[in-house]
Short mmCIF file of C-alpha atoms and ligand atoms in Angstrom, two decimals:
data_model
loop_
_atom_site.label_atom_id
_atom_site.label_comp_id
_atom_site.label_asym_id
_atom_site.label_seq_id
_atom_site.Cartn_x
_atom_site.Cartn_y
_atom_site.Cartn_z
CA MET A 989 37.58 10.83 -18.69
CA ALA A 990 33.89 10.66 -18.41
CA TYR A 991 32.36 10.38 -14.99
CA ILE A 992 29.07 9.77 -13.22
CA GLN A 993 27.90 11.80 -10.17
CA PHE A 994 25.21 10.86 -7.76
CA LEU A 995 22.98 13.93 -7.22
CA GLY A 996 20.15 11.94 -5.33
CA ALA A 997 18.82 8.57 -4.12
CA ALA A 998 22.23 7.98 -2.53
CA GLY A 999 21.95 7.05 1.10
CA THR A 1000 18.06 7.37 0.79
CA VAL A 1001 15.34 5.99 -1.39
CA THR A 1002 14.10 9.26 -2.78
CA GLY A 1003 15.37 12.07 -5.10
CA SER A 1004 16.86 9.85 -7.91
CA LYS A 1005 19.26 12.01 -10.02
CA HIS A 1006 22.22 10.61 -11.68
CA LEU A 1007 24.54 12.72 -13.83
CA ILE A 1008 26.77 11.39 -16.63
CA ASN A 1009 29.20 14.06 -17.77
CA THR A 1010 31.40 13.01 -20.89
CA GLY A 1011 33.99 15.73 -19.67
CA ASP A 1012 36.34 15.04 -16.78
CA PRO A 1013 35.71 15.47 -13.01
CA SER A 1014 38.35 18.39 -12.78
CA GLY A 1015 35.75 20.53 -14.27
CA LYS A 1016 35.92 20.32 -18.14
CA SER A 1017 32.45 19.93 -19.10
CA GLY A 1018 31.37 17.69 -21.74
CA PHE A 1019 27.79 16.43 -22.86
CA GLN A 1020 25.61 16.23 -19.52
CA VAL A 1021 22.74 13.77 -19.11
CA LEU A 1022 20.65 13.29 -16.07
CA ILE A 1023 19.25 9.90 -15.48
CA ASP A 1024 15.92 10.60 -13.41
CA CYS A 1025 15.25 13.86 -11.75
CA GLY A 1026 13.26 12.93 -8.59
CA LEU A 1027 11.73 14.73 -5.81
CA PHE A 1028 13.32 14.10 -2.31
CA GLN A 1029 10.59 12.86 0.00
CA GLY A 1030 10.41 11.79 3.68
CA PRO A 1031 12.77 13.19 6.35
CA LYS A 1032 13.28 16.97 6.33
CA GLU A 1033 17.02 16.73 6.12
CA TRP A 1034 16.40 15.25 2.55
CA ARG A 1035 13.32 17.23 1.60
CA GLU A 1036 15.48 20.46 2.07
CA ARG A 1037 17.59 19.39 -0.74
CA ASN A 1038 14.76 19.98 -3.12
CA TRP A 1039 15.20 23.72 -2.53
CA ARG A 1040 19.05 23.65 -3.27
CA ASP A 1041 20.39 24.25 -6.85
CA THR A 1042 21.86 21.17 -8.61
CA PRO A 1043 25.68 21.17 -8.23
CA VAL A 1044 25.63 21.51 -12.13
CA PRO A 1045 23.86 24.61 -13.33
CA ALA A 1046 20.48 23.25 -14.79
CA LYS A 1047 20.88 25.25 -17.98
CA GLU A 1048 24.29 23.32 -18.60
CA ILE A 1049 22.49 19.83 -18.55
CA ASP A 1050 21.80 18.70 -22.17
CA ALA A 1051 19.12 16.01 -21.59
CA VAL A 1052 17.12 13.94 -19.23
CA ILE A 1053 16.35 10.26 -19.43
CA LEU A 1054 13.41 9.25 -17.25
CA THR A 1055 12.93 5.66 -16.20
CA HIS A 1056 9.41 5.86 -14.79
CA ALA A 1057 6.75 8.12 -13.53
CA HIS A 1058 6.96 7.85 -9.64
CA LEU A 1059 7.58 11.21 -8.10
CA ASP A 1060 10.72 10.21 -6.59
CA HIS A 1061 12.15 9.69 -10.06
CA CYS A 1062 10.31 12.52 -12.01
CA GLY A 1063 9.13 15.02 -9.44
CA TRP A 1064 11.89 17.48 -9.68
CA ILE A 1065 11.63 17.80 -13.44
CA PRO A 1066 9.38 20.94 -13.25
CA ARG A 1067 11.94 22.60 -10.82
CA LEU A 1068 14.93 21.69 -13.30
CA VAL A 1069 12.99 23.41 -15.96
CA LYS A 1070 12.29 26.45 -13.72
CA GLU A 1071 16.00 26.73 -13.07
CA GLY A 1072 16.73 26.88 -16.81
CA PHE A 1073 16.81 23.26 -18.20
CA ARG A 1074 15.84 23.64 -21.70
CA GLY A 1075 16.77 20.23 -23.22
CA PRO A 1076 14.66 17.10 -24.18
CA ILE A 1077 13.25 14.66 -21.62
CA TYR A 1078 13.20 11.12 -22.84
CA ALA A 1079 10.67 8.60 -21.49
CA THR A 1080 8.46 5.85 -22.91
CA SER A 1081 4.95 6.95 -23.89
CA PRO A 1082 3.04 5.37 -20.86
CA THR A 1083 5.51 7.14 -18.54
CA ILE A 1084 4.83 10.37 -20.42
CA ASP A 1085 1.17 9.97 -19.97
CA LEU A 1086 1.43 9.09 -16.20
CA CYS A 1087 3.72 12.20 -15.79
CA GLY A 1088 0.81 14.16 -17.28
CA ILE A 1089 -1.19 13.36 -14.19
CA VAL A 1090 1.33 13.05 -11.45
CA LEU A 1091 3.44 16.15 -12.16
CA PRO A 1092 0.62 18.58 -12.15
CA ASP A 1093 -0.90 17.07 -9.20
CA SER A 1094 2.42 17.50 -7.44
CA GLY A 1095 2.49 21.05 -8.44
CA HIS A 1096 -0.91 21.53 -6.95
CA LEU A 1097 0.16 19.91 -3.73
CA GLN A 1098 3.25 22.18 -3.58
CA GLU A 1099 0.93 25.25 -3.97
CA GLU A 1100 -1.41 23.89 -1.24
CA ASP A 1101 1.57 23.44 1.08
CA ALA A 1102 2.77 26.97 0.49
CA ARG A 1103 -0.74 28.32 1.20
CA PHE A 1104 -1.02 26.28 4.38
CA TYR A 1105 2.50 27.58 5.67
CA ASN A 1106 1.45 31.17 4.89
CA LYS A 1107 -1.78 30.74 6.78
CA THR A 1108 -0.23 29.20 9.82
CA LYS A 1109 3.11 31.06 9.55
CA LYS A 1110 4.88 27.96 10.25
CA SER A 1111 7.55 28.51 7.71
CA LYS A 1112 10.74 30.46 8.32
CA HIS A 1113 10.36 31.67 4.71
CA ASP A 1114 8.02 34.63 4.24
CA PRO A 1115 6.10 34.23 2.15
CA ALA A 1116 6.38 30.42 1.79
CA LEU A 1117 6.63 29.56 -2.05
CA PRO A 1118 5.70 26.44 -3.84
CA LEU A 1119 8.72 24.31 -5.30
CA TYR A 1120 6.80 24.70 -8.68
CA THR A 1121 3.30 25.35 -9.34
CA PHE A 1122 0.51 23.42 -11.17
CA GLU A 1123 1.02 25.57 -14.28
CA GLU A 1124 4.75 25.12 -14.28
CA ALA A 1125 4.45 21.35 -13.95
CA GLN A 1126 2.01 21.32 -16.90
CA ASN A 1127 4.24 23.42 -19.07
CA CYS A 1128 7.21 21.16 -18.58
CA LEU A 1129 5.28 18.36 -20.34
CA GLN A 1130 6.13 19.91 -23.51
CA SER A 1131 9.66 18.98 -23.37
CA PHE A 1132 8.97 15.18 -23.07
CA LYS A 1133 10.02 13.02 -26.06
CA PRO A 1134 8.59 9.53 -26.40
CA VAL A 1135 10.96 6.69 -26.89
CA GLN A 1136 9.92 3.07 -27.82
CA VAL A 1137 11.51 0.06 -25.82
CA GLY A 1138 14.50 -1.07 -27.75
CA GLU A 1139 14.92 2.03 -29.87
CA THR A 1140 18.32 3.59 -30.10
CA VAL A 1141 18.41 7.35 -29.53
CA THR A 1142 21.52 9.29 -30.29
CA LEU A 1143 22.15 12.10 -27.88
CA SER A 1144 25.50 13.28 -29.20
CA PRO A 1145 28.33 11.76 -31.24
CA GLU A 1146 29.54 10.21 -28.05
CA ILE A 1147 26.48 9.07 -26.29
CA SER A 1148 23.40 7.15 -27.04
CA PHE A 1149 20.82 4.99 -25.17
CA ARG A 1150 17.97 2.54 -25.33
CA PHE A 1151 15.11 1.49 -23.04
CA ALA A 1152 14.86 -2.06 -21.79
CA ARG A 1153 11.91 -3.18 -19.73
CA ALA A 1154 12.12 -2.87 -15.90
CA ALA A 1155 8.72 -4.35 -15.10
CA HIS A 1156 8.32 -2.08 -12.04
CA ILE A 1157 5.13 -0.11 -13.19
CA LEU A 1158 3.44 0.86 -16.31
CA GLY A 1159 5.98 2.19 -18.78
CA SER A 1160 8.98 1.65 -16.46
CA CYS A 1161 12.40 0.87 -17.96
CA MET A 1162 16.07 0.68 -17.37
CA ALA A 1163 18.39 2.89 -19.45
CA GLU A 1164 21.23 1.25 -21.36
CA VAL A 1165 23.66 4.09 -22.08
CA THR A 1166 26.46 3.64 -24.68
CA LEU A 1167 29.41 6.01 -24.35
CA THR A 1168 31.99 6.02 -27.15
CA GLN A 1169 35.19 7.92 -26.52
CA ASN A 1170 38.53 7.65 -28.32
CA GLY A 1171 37.34 4.64 -30.29
CA ARG A 1172 36.30 2.81 -27.07
CA SER A 1173 32.65 1.89 -26.42
CA ARG A 1174 31.35 1.36 -22.78
CA ARG A 1175 27.87 0.35 -21.70
CA LEU A 1176 26.24 1.76 -18.46
CA LEU A 1177 23.15 0.31 -17.26
CA PHE A 1178 20.74 2.31 -15.04
CA THR A 1179 18.15 0.16 -13.55
CA GLY A 1180 15.77 2.74 -12.30
CA ASP A 1181 13.44 0.67 -9.91
CA ILE A 1182 13.39 -3.07 -10.75
CA GLY A 1183 10.05 -5.03 -10.84
CA ARG A 1184 9.15 -8.41 -9.46
CA VAL A 1185 10.02 -11.91 -10.89
CA ARG A 1186 7.93 -13.70 -13.35
CA ASP A 1187 6.33 -16.02 -10.85
CA HIS A 1188 2.67 -15.21 -10.46
CA LYS A 1189 2.20 -16.87 -6.91
CA VAL A 1190 4.86 -14.87 -4.92
CA ALA A 1191 4.28 -11.61 -7.00
CA PRO A 1192 0.49 -11.64 -7.64
CA GLY A 1193 -1.63 -9.28 -9.68
CA LYS A 1194 1.06 -8.05 -11.99
CA VAL A 1195 -0.86 -5.94 -14.43
CA VAL A 1196 2.11 -5.15 -16.61
CA HIS A 1197 4.97 -7.24 -17.87
CA SER A 1198 6.49 -9.31 -15.18
CA GLY A 1199 10.24 -9.73 -14.91
CA PRO A 1200 12.90 -7.12 -15.93
CA ALA A 1201 14.73 -7.70 -19.30
CA GLU A 1202 17.06 -10.52 -19.07
CA GLY A 1203 20.78 -11.03 -20.51
CA GLU A 1204 21.99 -7.51 -20.00
CA ILE A 1205 25.59 -6.60 -20.81
CA ALA A 1206 27.21 -3.65 -18.80
CA ASP A 1207 30.59 -2.19 -17.91
CA LEU A 1208 29.17 -0.23 -15.10
CA VAL A 1209 25.68 -0.71 -13.42
CA VAL A 1210 23.92 1.74 -11.18
CA MET A 1211 21.20 -0.43 -9.43
CA GLU A 1212 18.36 0.16 -6.90
CA SER A 1213 18.56 -1.44 -3.45
CA THR A 1214 15.13 -0.44 -1.84
CA TYR A 1215 14.60 -4.05 -0.47
CA GLY A 1216 18.30 -4.80 -0.01
CA ASN A 1217 17.80 -6.08 3.60
CA ARG A 1218 14.41 -7.74 3.51
CA ALA A 1219 12.64 -10.47 1.34
CA HIS A 1220 9.03 -10.63 0.45
CA PRO A 1221 6.94 -13.29 1.89
CA LYS A 1222 6.96 -16.46 -0.51
CA GLU A 1223 3.44 -17.66 -0.03
CA ASP A 1224 0.53 -16.81 -2.38
CA PRO A 1225 -1.49 -14.10 -0.48
CA LEU A 1226 -4.56 -14.64 -2.38
CA PRO A 1227 -6.26 -17.36 -0.07
CA GLU A 1228 -5.48 -15.15 3.00
CA LEU A 1229 -7.02 -12.10 1.30
CA ALA A 1230 -10.07 -14.12 0.26
CA GLU A 1231 -10.52 -15.17 3.65
CA LEU A 1232 -10.13 -11.81 5.17
CA ILE A 1233 -12.58 -10.22 2.91
CA SER A 1234 -15.26 -13.17 3.04
CA ASP A 1235 -14.99 -12.97 6.93
CA ILE A 1236 -15.65 -9.28 7.11
CA ALA A 1237 -18.56 -9.64 4.56
CA LYS A 1238 -20.09 -12.26 6.87
CA ARG A 1239 -19.81 -9.93 9.86
CA GLY A 1240 -21.54 -7.21 7.85
CA GLY A 1241 -18.44 -5.00 7.71
CA SER A 1242 -16.43 -3.19 5.08
CA VAL A 1243 -12.91 -3.47 3.96
CA LEU A 1244 -10.94 -0.16 3.64
CA VAL A 1245 -7.77 -0.38 1.63
CA PRO A 1246 -5.30 2.59 1.48
CA ALA A 1247 -3.51 2.28 -1.89
CA PHE A 1248 -1.32 4.22 -4.13
CA ALA A 1249 -3.45 5.72 -7.07
CA ILE A 1250 -1.07 4.64 -9.61
CA GLU A 1251 -0.35 0.80 -10.18
CA ARG A 1252 -1.18 -0.51 -6.78
CA THR A 1253 -4.91 0.39 -7.12
CA GLN A 1254 -5.12 -1.11 -10.53
CA LYS A 1255 -3.40 -4.35 -9.46
CA PHE A 1256 -5.79 -4.68 -6.43
CA VAL A 1257 -8.85 -3.98 -8.56
CA PHE A 1258 -7.82 -6.69 -10.88
CA ILE A 1259 -7.23 -9.19 -8.04
CA LEU A 1260 -10.74 -8.55 -6.63
CA LYS A 1261 -12.37 -9.06 -9.93
CA HIS A 1262 -10.50 -12.42 -10.17
CA LEU A 1263 -11.54 -13.42 -6.55
CA ILE A 1264 -15.12 -12.42 -7.27
CA GLU A 1265 -15.30 -14.15 -10.61
CA SER A 1266 -13.74 -17.38 -9.28
CA GLY A 1267 -16.30 -17.40 -6.44
CA GLN A 1268 -13.58 -17.03 -3.72
CA ILE A 1269 -15.28 -13.92 -2.20
CA PRO A 1270 -18.85 -12.81 -2.36
CA ARG A 1271 -19.93 -10.35 -5.01
CA LEU A 1272 -19.39 -7.12 -2.86
CA PRO A 1273 -19.67 -3.76 -4.17
CA VAL A 1274 -16.10 -2.29 -4.94
CA PHE A 1275 -15.61 1.50 -4.53
CA CYS A 1276 -12.49 3.04 -5.99
CA ASP A 1277 -12.20 6.38 -4.58
CA SER A 1278 -9.55 8.36 -6.23
CA PRO A 1279 -9.71 10.75 -9.24
CA MET A 1280 -6.06 9.99 -9.99
CA ALA A 1281 -6.65 6.17 -9.98
CA ILE A 1282 -9.34 6.77 -12.68
CA LYS A 1283 -7.07 8.67 -14.87
CA ALA A 1284 -4.30 6.13 -14.41
CA VAL A 1285 -6.67 3.23 -15.54
CA GLU A 1286 -7.57 5.28 -18.72
CA ILE A 1287 -3.81 5.60 -19.43
CA PHE A 1288 -3.47 2.01 -18.71
CA LEU A 1289 -6.28 0.96 -21.16
CA GLN A 1290 -4.34 2.94 -23.89
CA HIS A 1291 -1.27 0.78 -23.49
CA ASP A 1292 -2.14 -2.76 -24.17
CA GLU A 1293 1.58 -3.33 -25.18
CA GLU A 1294 2.39 -3.26 -21.47
CA TYR A 1295 -0.12 -5.79 -20.35
CA SER A 1296 0.69 -9.08 -18.75
CA GLU A 1297 -0.95 -12.24 -20.26
CA GLU A 1298 -3.34 -12.34 -17.23
CA THR A 1299 -4.33 -8.81 -17.62
CA ARG A 1300 -4.87 -9.30 -21.38
CA ASP A 1301 -7.18 -12.31 -20.62
CA MET A 1302 -9.09 -10.25 -18.02
CA ILE A 1303 -9.70 -7.30 -20.36
CA ARG A 1304 -10.74 -9.76 -23.16
CA LYS A 1305 -13.17 -11.40 -20.80
CA TYR A 1306 -14.60 -8.54 -18.81
CA GLY A 1307 -13.79 -5.39 -20.69
CA SER A 1308 -12.80 -2.07 -19.05
CA PRO A 1309 -12.54 -2.10 -15.30
CA LEU A 1310 -14.22 1.32 -15.40
CA LYS A 1311 -17.41 -0.55 -16.58
CA TRP A 1312 -17.32 -3.65 -14.52
CA PRO A 1313 -20.58 -4.27 -12.89
CA GLY A 1314 -20.45 -3.68 -9.04
CA PHE A 1315 -17.18 -1.45 -9.48
CA THR A 1316 -17.75 2.20 -8.82
CA PHE A 1317 -15.09 4.79 -9.69
CA ALA A 1318 -15.73 8.08 -7.67
CA SER A 1319 -14.37 11.15 -9.39
CA THR A 1320 -16.09 14.01 -7.67
CA PRO A 1321 -16.10 14.96 -3.95
CA GLU A 1322 -19.94 14.31 -3.88
CA GLU A 1323 -19.53 10.74 -5.16
CA SER A 1324 -16.79 10.28 -2.55
CA LYS A 1325 -19.16 11.32 0.17
CA GLN A 1326 -21.90 9.21 -1.03
CA ILE A 1327 -19.68 6.09 -0.31
CA ASN A 1328 -20.06 6.93 3.17
CA ALA A 1329 -23.75 6.27 3.10
CA ALA A 1330 -23.24 3.03 0.99
CA MET A 1331 -24.72 -0.12 2.57
CA MET A 1332 -22.24 -2.40 4.10
CA PRO A 1333 -20.47 -4.66 3.29
CA SER A 1334 -18.30 -3.37 0.65
CA VAL A 1335 -14.62 -2.90 -0.43
CA ILE A 1336 -13.32 0.68 -0.51
CA ILE A 1337 -9.89 1.40 -2.13
CA SER A 1338 -8.74 4.97 -1.69
CA SER A 1339 -5.59 7.06 -1.46
CA SER A 1340 -3.11 8.18 -0.20
CA GLY A 1341 -1.48 4.76 0.28
CA MET A 1342 -0.06 5.71 3.68
CA ALA A 1343 -3.14 7.65 4.78
CA THR A 1344 -1.06 10.84 4.85
CA GLY A 1345 -3.84 12.82 3.00
CA GLY A 1346 -6.54 12.27 0.49
CA ARG A 1347 -10.06 10.89 0.51
CA ILE A 1348 -8.95 7.81 2.39
CA LEU A 1349 -9.01 9.95 5.58
CA HIS A 1350 -12.86 10.51 5.65
CA HIS A 1351 -13.37 6.88 5.14
CA LEU A 1352 -10.89 5.95 8.01
CA ALA A 1353 -12.59 8.53 10.28
CA GLN A 1354 -16.05 6.99 9.60
CA ARG A 1355 -15.03 3.29 9.71
CA LEU A 1356 -12.20 2.89 12.04
CA PRO A 1357 -14.40 3.04 15.15
CA ASP A 1358 -16.55 -0.03 14.17
CA PRO A 1359 -15.16 -3.37 15.02
CA ARG A 1360 -17.03 -5.10 12.13
CA ASN A 1361 -14.65 -3.28 9.63
CA LEU A 1362 -11.16 -4.14 8.32
CA VAL A 1363 -8.38 -1.95 7.38
CA LEU A 1364 -6.11 -3.68 5.10
CA PHE A 1365 -2.61 -2.46 4.01
CA ILE A 1366 -1.24 -3.59 0.79
CA GLY A 1367 1.88 -1.36 0.65
CA PHE A 1368 4.79 -0.09 2.77
CA GLN A 1369 3.90 2.29 5.61
CA ALA A 1370 6.66 4.73 6.43
CA PRO A 1371 7.32 5.44 10.17
CA GLY A 1372 5.73 8.72 11.09
CA THR A 1373 2.63 8.35 8.66
CA ARG A 1374 -0.97 7.74 9.69
CA GLY A 1375 -0.82 4.30 8.09
CA PHE A 1376 2.10 3.37 10.25
CA THR A 1377 0.20 4.39 13.48
CA ILE A 1378 -2.77 2.26 12.43
CA LYS A 1379 -0.71 -0.61 11.40
CA SER A 1380 1.20 -0.57 14.72
CA ASN A 1381 -1.90 -1.62 16.82
CA SER A 1382 -2.33 1.87 18.13
CA ASP A 1383 -5.65 2.62 20.12
CA VAL A 1384 -6.22 6.02 18.38
CA VAL A 1385 -5.19 7.86 15.26
CA LYS A 1386 -5.43 11.53 14.70
CA ILE A 1387 -7.58 12.64 11.60
CA TYR A 1388 -8.66 16.19 10.88
CA GLY A 1389 -7.42 17.14 14.38
CA ASP A 1390 -9.54 14.61 16.28
CA TYR A 1391 -8.53 11.42 17.98
CA VAL A 1392 -10.55 8.56 16.17
CA PRO A 1393 -10.52 5.24 18.03
CA ILE A 1394 -9.33 2.20 16.31
CA ARG A 1395 -11.73 -0.66 16.86
CA ALA A 1396 -11.69 -2.10 13.31
CA LYS A 1397 -9.67 -5.14 12.58
CA VAL A 1398 -6.36 -4.20 10.92
CA ALA A 1399 -4.23 -6.51 8.66
CA ALA A 1400 -1.37 -6.10 6.18
CA LEU A 1401 -0.34 -8.30 3.24
CA GLU A 1402 3.24 -7.61 2.19
CA GLN A 1403 3.33 -9.43 -1.27
CA PHE A 1404 2.05 -6.61 -3.42
CA SER A 1405 5.27 -4.72 -3.61
CA ASP A 1406 6.57 -3.71 -7.10
CA HIS A 1407 10.38 -3.85 -6.19
CA ALA A 1408 12.34 -7.05 -6.39
CA ASP A 1409 13.73 -8.41 -3.26
CA PRO A 1410 17.45 -9.76 -2.87
CA PRO A 1411 16.72 -13.31 -4.16
CA GLU A 1412 14.78 -11.95 -7.04
CA LEU A 1413 17.45 -9.53 -7.93
CA LEU A 1414 20.28 -12.25 -7.69
CA GLN A 1415 18.01 -14.35 -10.08
CA TRP A 1416 17.91 -11.54 -12.47
CA LEU A 1417 21.64 -10.62 -12.07
CA HIS A 1418 22.44 -14.28 -12.82
CA THR A 1419 21.23 -13.62 -16.45
CA PHE A 1420 23.81 -10.99 -17.23
CA ARG A 1421 25.97 -11.93 -20.09
CA ASN A 1422 29.12 -10.40 -18.60
CA GLN A 1423 30.53 -9.36 -15.29
CA PRO A 1424 30.39 -5.57 -14.95
CA ALA A 1425 33.71 -3.84 -13.82
CA ALA A 1426 31.73 -1.92 -11.17
CA THR A 1427 28.26 -1.70 -9.76
CA TYR A 1428 26.95 1.15 -7.45
CA LEU A 1429 23.99 0.68 -5.36
CA VAL A 1430 21.53 3.57 -5.04
CA HIS A 1431 17.96 4.17 -3.89
CA GLY A 1432 18.17 2.33 -0.54
CA GLU A 1433 18.46 3.20 3.20
CA PRO A 1434 22.24 2.73 4.17
CA ASN A 1435 21.74 -0.61 5.83
CA ALA A 1436 19.66 -1.99 2.85
CA SER A 1437 22.18 -0.77 0.45
CA ALA A 1438 25.11 -2.16 2.47
CA LEU A 1439 23.48 -5.61 2.96
CA LEU A 1440 22.73 -6.01 -0.79
CA ARG A 1441 26.34 -5.00 -1.57
CA ASP A 1442 27.67 -7.78 0.86
CA THR A 1443 25.08 -10.25 -0.62
CA MET A 1444 26.16 -9.50 -4.24
CA LYS A 1445 29.86 -9.76 -3.49
CA LYS A 1446 29.29 -13.00 -1.80
CA GLU A 1447 26.90 -14.61 -4.33
CA LEU A 1448 28.24 -13.12 -7.60
CA GLY A 1449 31.87 -12.18 -6.87
CA TRP A 1450 31.12 -8.69 -8.30
CA ASN A 1451 32.80 -5.43 -7.46
CA VAL A 1452 30.07 -3.64 -5.74
CA GLN A 1453 29.87 -0.43 -3.84
CA VAL A 1454 27.30 1.78 -2.25
CA ALA A 1455 27.01 5.15 -3.83
CA GLN A 1456 27.54 8.28 -1.82
CA TYR A 1457 25.66 11.48 -2.22
CA LEU A 1458 27.58 13.74 -4.55
CA GLU A 1459 30.22 11.26 -5.32
CA LYS A 1460 31.86 11.38 -8.74
CA VAL A 1461 32.83 8.12 -10.16
CA GLU A 1462 35.22 7.81 -13.06
CA LEU A 1463 34.20 5.24 -15.64
CA PRO A 1464 35.96 1.95 -15.71
ZN1 ZN B 1065 9.34 3.49 -8.61
#
C-alpha cells in the first residue's frame, strides 16, 4: 500500500515537504516523490530541523513537484541536492524563474549568517557553516523542469501529475497526483498555498489570476490552513488607503511601506498607480527600493499568461511599471541612499516585509522619529520581528544597535493577504465534484489547523484531520 508522510509544515506554517511513497509503510520502498521542499523558518525549534537529514535518504527520492516559489516551499531544495538528490524538480515556468532569484538570494543569506556567527562566535558549531551556498543554490536550478498548467507528466508507470492554478502568487499551482496500482486509480490533491477568491473588493490588487481552479476531484486532499482561525476584513481597503496617503501628503510627510519583494510589492505598486491615475491620491513620487522586487517585476512581465484582467488593462494602458513616470526602482545601494535625500512627500516601498533586515531598515531609522510620516503595514508581522514591535505601539525600536524613537503614525491594512481565509476556502471546497475520503490539514499553527478542521467537518461533513509531523498516512 502506498502512503504519504508529512516531513514538514505539520504543526507549523513553514518547511512544506510531503512525501508520496508507492511502496508500503513497513519499509518496502517504491517510487518516491516529494511535494514541495521548503525551508523551516521562525522559531529555533523548527529551524533546527533544516539541519537534520530527511527521514528518507535524499538520494532515494525520485522527483520533486514544486507548487510555488515561496521559500517555505522551495528553500530546502539546494540542501536536498547537496544531500544527494539527483532527480528532476517539476514546476511551472514562472515558478522556476522566481526560484532563480529567491534560491541564490537565500544561499547568500545563509553564507552571511554563517560569517556573522563565526565573527561573533555565537554558534555552538565551530566553524558555523551555511545550510547551502549561493553557488550551490544556483547549481540546483539546472534540475528544474518546466511544466505547463494542465499538462500531464508521467513520473513512473504508477504515478503521474498535473498542475492546476492555485492563484496564490505568480506561477503558483496545486498538484493533482494520480496513482494507479493493481488496476485502481486514486487522485491525490496537494493544494500548496491557496489564493484569494475572485472578488476584487475584498481581495484587492490581484496581479495574477484570482481564485483557485474549481471543480476538483480527489480521493485524498492535503490542504493548507494558514488562516484557519481568522477571517480577512471584508471591506474594500482602497478608500482607507487613499485617505491615509492623502492625509500624510497634506502634512508633508512620507509613507513607508515594508513589503515582501515578490508579489506583495508588485501588487501594491499596481494599486498605487490605480489610485494616482483615478485621482484618489496626489501624484506623489513612488520609490520601490528592492533589487529583488525589480527582478520579480521583470519576471512578471515575461508571463502575461498569469495576469488578471485588471493587470492586463493596466499594462495595456500604462506599459511596464519599471517605466512609469514618477515611479523609481532603486537597484544599487547608492540609489537606495539617494531616496533618503528625496523631497517629501513620497511613498517608499522596501523590503524585508517584517523589517527583519534589508533596505527598509535605513528608511525606518531615518523616518520613524518624524511625526509627519506614516509606516504602513500591508502584510503579516510575526511576533519577535521589528515589524511586530512597530505595529504594537511601542515607543522605540532597535535598528542597527540604536534605539530609534517611533513618532511617525503607524497603520496596518490586513486585506492584502495572498491566502484564502475560512469563508473563501469553504466557498472553493463547495465546488469539489466529489467528497474526498480523507483530508489532511498542513501549513498552519496547531490552533488554526484545528479550528479549520472543525469548521470543515461542520460545514461540509468531510473526514478532516490535522497532519502530524512525520506521520505516515496510508492511502484510502
Ligand atoms: Zn506561499
